[in-house]
Amino acid sequence: DGGITQSPKYLFRKEGQNVTLSCEQNLNHDAMYWYRQDPGQGLRLIYYSQIVNDFQKGDIAEGYSVSREKKESFPLTVTSAQKNPTAFYLCASRLTFSGTTLYNEQFFGPGTRLTVL
Amino acid sequence: GDSVTQMEGPVTLSEEAFLTINCTYTATGYPSLFWYVQYPGEGLQLLLKATKADDKGSNKGFEATYRKETTSFHLEKGSVQVSDSAVYFCALLPPSGSARQLTFGSGTQLTVLP
């Protein structure tokens, strides 16, 4: 089955530590995204990547870093510089074009809940 | 910039009641509009979409009509079920430009009681 996997589902981190969240997709999608969700709020874009080896900052990139070395993988590192990292993190992907058809839908993974102790 | 405003929740209904969740947007041109649903502890699933004015998106008994004149995309369902309990997000995608990122509303928590 095609889809997006995120691991781990739950992650605990001590203050001052960096931690990396995994996101893998086997949908052959071009674009990948990372969002942060806080209780009672909508999703905020952290980083996105439209092609391999290229990525752009979203609205709240400070304290986060990403890489896109492979089409199917887009890991997110939460660094110690992120002052309030406890949140639910969602990865998404989108097939941008197929032939002349533009695709708008983003598909989401199950999420990783990060808690800083 | 682009923005999406959803009615504040939480919304609590009895089974078989009629549901409306309001969504209005601010954007340039004709964005694409989406409703996503999030069940507890899970990621978001696309519920329905509309890409141009007067389009009606529908899925699983839910409907929403793209109203350009009122910049709205209200979600409706004629008879809700307990299994519809979830958080619903309205979102828009700009029509063009290099960014073309989704802008989400803050979400509306729906609880359906048996």
PDB file of C-alpha atoms in Angstrom:
ATOM      1  CA  ASP A   1       0.000   0.000   0.000  1.00  0.00           C
ATOM      2  CA  GLY A   2       1.202   3.491  -0.817  1.00  0.00           C
ATOM      3  CA  GLY A   3       1.344   6.082   1.886  1.00  0.00           C
ATOM      4  CA  ILE A   4       3.299   8.288   4.234  1.00  0.00           C
ATOM      5  CA  THR A   5       4.943   6.916   7.338  1.00  0.00           C
ATOM      6  CA  GLN A   6       6.215   8.913  10.273  1.00  0.00           C
ATOM      7  CA  SER A   7       8.284   7.547  13.095  1.00  0.00           C
ATOM      8  CA  PRO A   8       8.276   7.376  15.975  1.00  0.00           C
ATOM      9  CA  LYS A   9       4.653   7.992  16.946  1.00  0.00           C
ATOM     10  CA  TYR A  10       5.677   9.343  20.354  1.00  0.00           C
ATOM     11  CA  LEU A  11       9.035  10.954  21.147  1.00  0.00           C
ATOM     12  CA  PHE A  12      10.415  12.310  24.376  1.00  0.00           C
ATOM     13  CA  ARG A  13      13.378  14.631  24.529  1.00  0.00           C
ATOM     14  CA  LYS A  14      15.332  16.305  27.259  1.00  0.00           C
ATOM     15  CA  GLU A  15      15.898  20.028  27.054  1.00  0.00           C
ATOM     16  CA  GLY A  16      19.027  20.922  25.119  1.00  0.00           C
ATOM     17  CA  GLN A  17      18.945  17.818  22.911  1.00  0.00           C
ATOM     18  CA  ASN A  18      18.462  17.688  19.168  1.00  0.00           C
ATOM     19  CA  VAL A  19      16.003  15.121  17.847  1.00  0.00           C
ATOM     20  CA  THR A  20      15.159  13.949  14.318  1.00  0.00           C
ATOM     21  CA  LEU A  21      11.670  13.007  13.140  1.00  0.00           C
ATOM     22  CA  SER A  22      11.389  10.637  10.209  1.00  0.00           C
ATOM     23  CA  CYS A  23       9.037  11.020   7.235  1.00  0.00           C
ATOM     24  CA  GLU A  24       8.991   8.560   4.343  1.00  0.00           C
ATOM     25  CA  GLN A  25       6.595   8.338   1.389  1.00  0.00           C
ATOM     26  CA  ASN A  26       6.250   5.719  -1.345  1.00  0.00           C
ATOM     27  CA  LEU A  27       3.715   7.678  -3.389  1.00  0.00           C
ATOM     28  CA  ASN A  28       6.367   9.045  -5.766  1.00  0.00           C
ATOM     29  CA  HIS A  29       5.272  12.542  -4.786  1.00  0.00           C
ATOM     30  CA  ASP A  30       7.481  15.474  -5.664  1.00  0.00           C
ATOM     31  CA  ALA A  31       6.748  17.892  -2.838  1.00  0.00           C
ATOM     32  CA  MET A  32       6.988  17.252   0.890  1.00  0.00           C
ATOM     33  CA  TYR A  33       6.034  19.406   3.859  1.00  0.00           C
ATOM     34  CA  TRP A  34       6.418  19.630   7.638  1.00  0.00           C
ATOM     35  CA  TYR A  35       3.745  21.197   9.824  1.00  0.00           C
ATOM     36  CA  ARG A  36       3.465  21.850  13.509  1.00  0.00           C
ATOM     37  CA  GLN A  37       0.127  21.551  15.316  1.00  0.00           C
ATOM     38  CA  ASP A  38      -0.491  22.951  18.787  1.00  0.00           C
ATOM     39  CA  PRO A  39      -3.648  22.223  20.829  1.00  0.00           C
ATOM     40  CA  GLY A  40      -6.669  24.093  19.544  1.00  0.00           C
ATOM     41  CA  GLN A  41      -4.754  25.625  16.670  1.00  0.00           C
ATOM     42  CA  GLY A  42      -4.433  25.081  12.995  1.00  0.00           C
ATOM     43  CA  LEU A  43      -1.363  23.792  11.222  1.00  0.00           C
ATOM     44  CA  ARG A  44       1.681  25.994  10.745  1.00  0.00           C
ATOM     45  CA  LEU A  45       4.212  25.317   7.996  1.00  0.00           C
ATOM     46  CA  ILE A  46       7.794  24.702   9.135  1.00  0.00           C
ATOM     47  CA  TYR A  47       9.638  23.711   5.935  1.00  0.00           C
ATOM     48  CA  TYR A  48       8.757  22.410   2.503  1.00  0.00           C
ATOM     49  CA  SER A  49      10.608  20.873  -0.406  1.00  0.00           C
ATOM     50  CA  GLN A  50       9.455  20.725  -4.014  1.00  0.00           C
ATOM     51  CA  ILE A  51      12.394  18.755  -5.428  1.00  0.00           C
ATOM     52  CA  VAL A  52      15.315  16.718  -4.173  1.00  0.00           C
ATOM     53  CA  ASN A  53      18.208  18.709  -2.693  1.00  0.00           C
ATOM     54  CA  ASP A  54      16.091  21.846  -2.395  1.00  0.00           C
ATOM     55  CA  PHE A  55      13.891  23.137   0.426  1.00  0.00           C
ATOM     56  CA  GLN A  56      12.404  26.430   1.652  1.00  0.00           C
ATOM     57  CA  LYS A  57      11.514  27.872   5.028  1.00  0.00           C
ATOM     58  CA  GLY A  58       7.895  28.096   6.015  1.00  0.00           C
ATOM     59  CA  ASP A  59       6.313  30.415   8.543  1.00  0.00           C
ATOM     60  CA  ILE A  60       8.019  29.030  11.668  1.00  0.00           C
ATOM     61  CA  ALA A  61      11.384  27.600  10.560  1.00  0.00           C
ATOM     62  CA  GLU A  62      13.478  28.961  13.442  1.00  0.00           C
ATOM     63  CA  GLY A  63      14.933  26.155  15.542  1.00  0.00           C
ATOM     64  CA  TYR A  64      14.285  23.489  12.890  1.00  0.00           C
ATOM     65  CA  SER A  65      16.329  22.007  10.045  1.00  0.00           C
ATOM     66  CA  VAL A  66      15.563  19.594   7.197  1.00  0.00           C
ATOM     67  CA  SER A  67      17.242  17.696   4.386  1.00  0.00           C
ATOM     68  CA  ARG A  68      15.940  16.213   1.134  1.00  0.00           C
ATOM     69  CA  GLU A  69      18.612  13.846  -0.148  1.00  0.00           C
ATOM     70  CA  LYS A  70      16.091  11.370  -1.544  1.00  0.00           C
ATOM     71  CA  LYS A  71      12.694  11.917  -3.141  1.00  0.00           C
ATOM     72  CA  GLU A  72      10.957   9.642  -0.666  1.00  0.00           C
ATOM     73  CA  SER A  73      12.493  11.014   2.540  1.00  0.00           C
ATOM     74  CA  PHE A  74      12.232  14.395   4.305  1.00  0.00           C
ATOM     75  CA  PRO A  75      13.532  14.204   7.903  1.00  0.00           C
ATOM     76  CA  LEU A  76      12.999  17.086  10.318  1.00  0.00           C
ATOM     77  CA  THR A  77      15.492  17.922  13.073  1.00  0.00           C
ATOM     78  CA  VAL A  78      14.235  19.835  16.075  1.00  0.00           C
ATOM     79  CA  THR A  79      17.251  21.594  17.502  1.00  0.00           C
ATOM     80  CA  SER A  80      17.931  22.905  20.985  1.00  0.00           C
ATOM     81  CA  ALA A  81      17.367  26.393  19.577  1.00  0.00           C
ATOM     82  CA  GLN A  82      13.624  25.693  19.305  1.00  0.00           C
ATOM     83  CA  LYS A  83      12.299  27.238  22.512  1.00  0.00           C
ATOM     84  CA  ASN A  84       8.970  25.445  22.752  1.00  0.00           C
ATOM     85  CA  PRO A  85       9.185  22.200  20.768  1.00  0.00           C
ATOM     86  CA  THR A  86       6.432  20.221  22.486  1.00  0.00           C
ATOM     87  CA  ALA A  87       3.807  19.729  19.760  1.00  0.00           C
ATOM     88  CA  PHE A  88       2.292  17.328  17.243  1.00  0.00           C
ATOM     89  CA  TYR A  89       4.320  17.229  14.017  1.00  0.00           C
ATOM     90  CA  LEU A  90       2.726  16.299  10.699  1.00  0.00           C
ATOM     91  CA  CYS A  91       4.447  15.442   7.442  1.00  0.00           C
ATOM     92  CA  ALA A  92       2.651  15.725   4.119  1.00  0.00           C
ATOM     93  CA  SER A  93       3.375  15.159   0.444  1.00  0.00           C
ATOM     94  CA  ARG A  94       1.892  16.210  -2.884  1.00  0.00           C
ATOM     95  CA  LEU A  95       2.198  15.055  -6.477  1.00  0.00           C
ATOM     96  CA  THR A  96       2.713  18.344  -8.251  1.00  0.00           C
ATOM     97  CA  PHE A  97       2.321  17.460 -11.927  1.00  0.00           C
ATOM     98  CA  SER A  98       1.530  14.359 -13.922  1.00  0.00           C
ATOM     99  CA  GLY A  99       1.667  15.136 -17.616  1.00  0.00           C
ATOM    100  CA  THR A 100      -0.225  18.413 -17.912  1.00  0.00           C
ATOM    101  CA  THR A 101      -2.421  17.836 -14.860  1.00  0.00           C
ATOM    102  CA  LEU A 102      -1.714  19.921 -11.756  1.00  0.00           C
ATOM    103  CA  TYR A 103      -2.478  18.178  -8.450  1.00  0.00           C
ATOM    104  CA  ASN A 104      -3.387  20.265  -5.436  1.00  0.00           C
ATOM    105  CA  GLU A 105      -4.104  17.714  -2.746  1.00  0.00           C
ATOM    106  CA  GLN A 106      -1.685  17.172   0.113  1.00  0.00           C
ATOM    107  CA  PHE A 107      -1.654  13.775   1.795  1.00  0.00           C
ATOM    108  CA  PHE A 108      -0.712  13.556   5.445  1.00  0.00           C
ATOM    109  CA  GLY A 109       1.151  11.060   7.572  1.00  0.00           C
ATOM    110  CA  PRO A 110      -0.093   9.896  11.013  1.00  0.00           C
ATOM    111  CA  GLY A 111       2.047  12.387  12.928  1.00  0.00           C
ATOM    112  CA  THR A 112       4.696  12.331  15.667  1.00  0.00           C
ATOM    113  CA  ARG A 113       3.948  13.709  19.107  1.00  0.00           C
ATOM    114  CA  LEU A 114       7.086  15.282  20.592  1.00  0.00           C
ATOM    115  CA  THR A 115       7.278  16.027  24.290  1.00  0.00           C
ATOM    116  CA  VAL A 116      10.167  17.864  25.917  1.00  0.00           C
ATOM    117  CA  LEU A 117      10.787  16.797  29.486  1.00  0.00           C
TER     118      LEU A 117
ATOM    119  CA  GLY B   1      -1.919  37.676   2.976  1.00  0.00           C
ATOM    120  CA  ASP B   2      -4.214  34.708   2.624  1.00  0.00           C
ATOM    121  CA  SER B   3      -6.287  33.677   5.614  1.00  0.00           C
ATOM    122  CA  VAL B   4      -9.029  31.240   6.589  1.00  0.00           C
ATOM    123  CA  THR B   5     -11.543  31.821   9.365  1.00  0.00           C
ATOM    124  CA  GLN B   6     -13.585  28.972  10.793  1.00  0.00           C
ATOM    125  CA  MET B   7     -16.414  29.054  13.289  1.00  0.00           C
ATOM    126  CA  GLU B   8     -15.147  28.473  16.759  1.00  0.00           C
ATOM    127  CA  GLY B   9     -15.890  25.217  18.481  1.00  0.00           C
ATOM    128  CA  PRO B  10     -16.398  22.971  20.078  1.00  0.00           C
ATOM    129  CA  VAL B  11     -19.626  21.918  18.396  1.00  0.00           C
ATOM    130  CA  THR B  12     -21.733  19.246  20.089  1.00  0.00           C
ATOM    131  CA  LEU B  13     -24.667  17.626  18.273  1.00  0.00           C
ATOM    132  CA  SER B  14     -26.950  14.689  18.757  1.00  0.00           C
ATOM    133  CA  GLU B  15     -26.848  11.841  16.273  1.00  0.00           C
ATOM    134  CA  GLU B  16     -28.864  12.544  13.088  1.00  0.00           C
ATOM    135  CA  ALA B  17     -28.726  16.315  13.615  1.00  0.00           C
ATOM    136  CA  PHE B  18     -27.863  18.718  10.779  1.00  0.00           C
ATOM    137  CA  LEU B  19     -24.303  20.025  10.729  1.00  0.00           C
ATOM    138  CA  THR B  20     -22.940  23.325   9.467  1.00  0.00           C
ATOM    139  CA  ILE B  21     -19.366  24.467  10.052  1.00  0.00           C
ATOM    140  CA  ASN B  22     -18.730  27.927   8.660  1.00  0.00           C
ATOM    141  CA  CYS B  23     -15.575  28.797   6.753  1.00  0.00           C
ATOM    142  CA  THR B  24     -14.701  32.102   5.120  1.00  0.00           C
ATOM    143  CA  TYR B  25     -11.491  33.068   3.414  1.00  0.00           C
ATOM    144  CA  THR B  26      -9.416  35.997   2.241  1.00  0.00           C
ATOM    145  CA  ALA B  27      -7.306  35.469  -0.851  1.00  0.00           C
ATOM    146  CA  THR B  28      -6.396  36.987  -4.189  1.00  0.00           C
ATOM    147  CA  GLY B  29      -7.979  35.465  -7.251  1.00  0.00           C
ATOM    148  CA  TYR B  30      -9.588  32.041  -7.207  1.00  0.00           C
ATOM    149  CA  PRO B  31      -7.918  29.729  -4.694  1.00  0.00           C
ATOM    150  CA  SER B  32      -8.679  26.034  -4.376  1.00  0.00           C
ATOM    151  CA  LEU B  33     -10.587  25.206  -1.200  1.00  0.00           C
ATOM    152  CA  PHE B  34     -10.429  22.086   0.942  1.00  0.00           C
ATOM    153  CA  TRP B  35     -11.942  20.475   3.999  1.00  0.00           C
ATOM    154  CA  TYR B  36      -9.731  18.093   5.955  1.00  0.00           C
ATOM    155  CA  VAL B  37     -10.772  15.884   8.888  1.00  0.00           C
ATOM    156  CA  GLN B  38      -8.559  14.770  11.777  1.00  0.00           C
ATOM    157  CA  TYR B  39      -9.593  11.889  14.007  1.00  0.00           C
ATOM    158  CA  PRO B  40      -8.070  11.708  17.508  1.00  0.00           C
ATOM    159  CA  GLY B  41      -4.333  11.044  17.476  1.00  0.00           C
ATOM    160  CA  GLU B  42      -4.147  10.819  13.697  1.00  0.00           C
ATOM    161  CA  GLY B  43      -3.028  12.878  10.729  1.00  0.00           C
ATOM    162  CA  LEU B  44      -5.325  14.829   8.433  1.00  0.00           C
ATOM    163  CA  GLN B  45      -7.443  13.213   5.729  1.00  0.00           C
ATOM    164  CA  LEU B  46      -8.806  15.100   2.746  1.00  0.00           C
ATOM    165  CA  LEU B  47     -12.587  15.161   3.030  1.00  0.00           C
ATOM    166  CA  LEU B  48     -13.573  17.197  -0.030  1.00  0.00           C
ATOM    167  CA  LYS B  49     -12.390  19.976  -2.297  1.00  0.00           C
ATOM    168  CA  ALA B  50     -13.513  22.587  -4.832  1.00  0.00           C
ATOM    169  CA  THR B  51     -11.302  24.324  -7.345  1.00  0.00           C
ATOM    170  CA  LYS B  52     -13.522  27.016  -8.878  1.00  0.00           C
ATOM    171  CA  ALA B  53     -16.489  29.196  -8.040  1.00  0.00           C
ATOM    172  CA  ASP B  54     -19.840  27.396  -7.648  1.00  0.00           C
ATOM    173  CA  ASP B  55     -18.152  23.987  -7.514  1.00  0.00           C
ATOM    174  CA  LYS B  56     -19.660  21.654  -4.935  1.00  0.00           C
ATOM    175  CA  GLY B  57     -17.365  19.186  -3.239  1.00  0.00           C
ATOM    176  CA  SER B  58     -18.943  16.134  -1.635  1.00  0.00           C
ATOM    177  CA  ASN B  59     -17.833  12.984   0.144  1.00  0.00           C
ATOM    178  CA  LYS B  60     -19.283  10.626   2.787  1.00  0.00           C
ATOM    179  CA  GLY B  61     -22.470  12.703   3.027  1.00  0.00           C
ATOM    180  CA  PHE B  62     -20.573  15.955   3.579  1.00  0.00           C
ATOM    181  CA  GLU B  63     -20.928  18.838   1.124  1.00  0.00           C
ATOM    182  CA  ALA B  64     -19.444  22.292   0.649  1.00  0.00           C
ATOM    183  CA  THR B  65     -20.047  24.858  -2.101  1.00  0.00           C
ATOM    184  CA  TYR B  66     -17.414  27.360  -3.247  1.00  0.00           C
ATOM    185  CA  ARG B  67     -19.127  30.760  -2.989  1.00  0.00           C
ATOM    186  CA  LYS B  68     -16.980  33.484  -4.517  1.00  0.00           C
ATOM    187  CA  GLU B  69     -19.479  36.271  -3.802  1.00  0.00           C
ATOM    188  CA  THR B  70     -19.387  35.578  -0.051  1.00  0.00           C
ATOM    189  CA  THR B  71     -15.842  34.105   0.011  1.00  0.00           C
ATOM    190  CA  SER B  72     -17.195  31.105   1.855  1.00  0.00           C
ATOM    191  CA  PHE B  73     -16.913  27.307   1.829  1.00  0.00           C
ATOM    192  CA  HIS B  74     -19.251  26.105   4.565  1.00  0.00           C
ATOM    193  CA  LEU B  75     -19.269  22.390   5.421  1.00  0.00           C
ATOM    194  CA  GLU B  76     -22.675  20.690   5.768  1.00  0.00           C
ATOM    195  CA  LYS B  77     -24.030  17.246   6.502  1.00  0.00           C
ATOM    196  CA  GLY B  78     -27.691  16.381   6.730  1.00  0.00           C
ATOM    197  CA  SER B  79     -27.464  13.697   9.406  1.00  0.00           C
ATOM    198  CA  VAL B  80     -24.333  13.289  11.516  1.00  0.00           C
ATOM    199  CA  GLN B  81     -23.186  10.049  13.119  1.00  0.00           C
ATOM    200  CA  VAL B  82     -21.119   9.370  16.232  1.00  0.00           C
ATOM    201  CA  SER B  83     -18.283   8.318  13.919  1.00  0.00           C
ATOM    202  CA  ASP B  84     -18.153  11.873  12.506  1.00  0.00           C
ATOM    203  CA  SER B  85     -16.695  13.124  15.799  1.00  0.00           C
ATOM    204  CA  ALA B  86     -13.376  14.715  14.826  1.00  0.00           C
ATOM    205  CA  VAL B  87     -11.665  18.038  14.173  1.00  0.00           C
ATOM    206  CA  TYR B  88     -12.465  19.656  10.827  1.00  0.00           C
ATOM    207  CA  PHE B  89     -10.070  22.046   9.074  1.00  0.00           C
ATOM    208  CA  CYS B  90     -10.860  24.393   6.222  1.00  0.00           C
ATOM    209  CA  ALA B  91      -7.883  25.257   4.003  1.00  0.00           C
ATOM    210  CA  LEU B  92      -7.060  27.188   0.853  1.00  0.00           C
ATOM    211  CA  LEU B  93      -4.379  26.914  -1.814  1.00  0.00           C
ATOM    212  CA  PRO B  94      -3.506  30.048  -3.825  1.00  0.00           C
ATOM    213  CA  PRO B  95      -4.167  29.827  -7.558  1.00  0.00           C
ATOM    214  CA  SER B  96      -0.640  30.563  -8.688  1.00  0.00           C
ATOM    215  CA  GLY B  97       2.810  31.642  -7.646  1.00  0.00           C
ATOM    216  CA  SER B  98       5.875  29.839  -6.477  1.00  0.00           C
ATOM    217  CA  ALA B  99       4.666  29.402  -2.917  1.00  0.00           C
ATOM    218  CA  ARG B 100       1.281  27.715  -3.378  1.00  0.00           C
ATOM    219  CA  GLN B 101       1.159  26.577   0.210  1.00  0.00           C
ATOM    220  CA  LEU B 102      -1.929  25.538   2.105  1.00  0.00           C
ATOM    221  CA  THR B 103      -3.309  28.034   4.604  1.00  0.00           C
ATOM    222  CA  PHE B 104      -5.391  26.359   7.337  1.00  0.00           C
ATOM    223  CA  GLY B 105      -8.141  27.577   9.596  1.00  0.00           C
ATOM    224  CA  SER B 106      -7.823  26.900  13.305  1.00  0.00           C
ATOM    225  CA  GLY B 107     -10.049  23.825  13.195  1.00  0.00           C
ATOM    226  CA  THR B 108     -13.491  23.041  14.627  1.00  0.00           C
ATOM    227  CA  GLN B 109     -13.944  20.210  17.107  1.00  0.00           C
ATOM    228  CA  LEU B 110     -17.164  18.250  16.467  1.00  0.00           C
ATOM    229  CA  THR B 111     -18.597  15.846  19.023  1.00  0.00           C
ATOM    230  CA  VAL B 112     -21.654  13.774  18.110  1.00  0.00           C
ATOM    231  CA  LEU B 113     -23.550  12.198  20.992  1.00  0.00           C
ATOM    232  CA  PRO B 114     -25.597   8.988  20.606  1.00  0.00           C
TER     233      PRO B 114
END
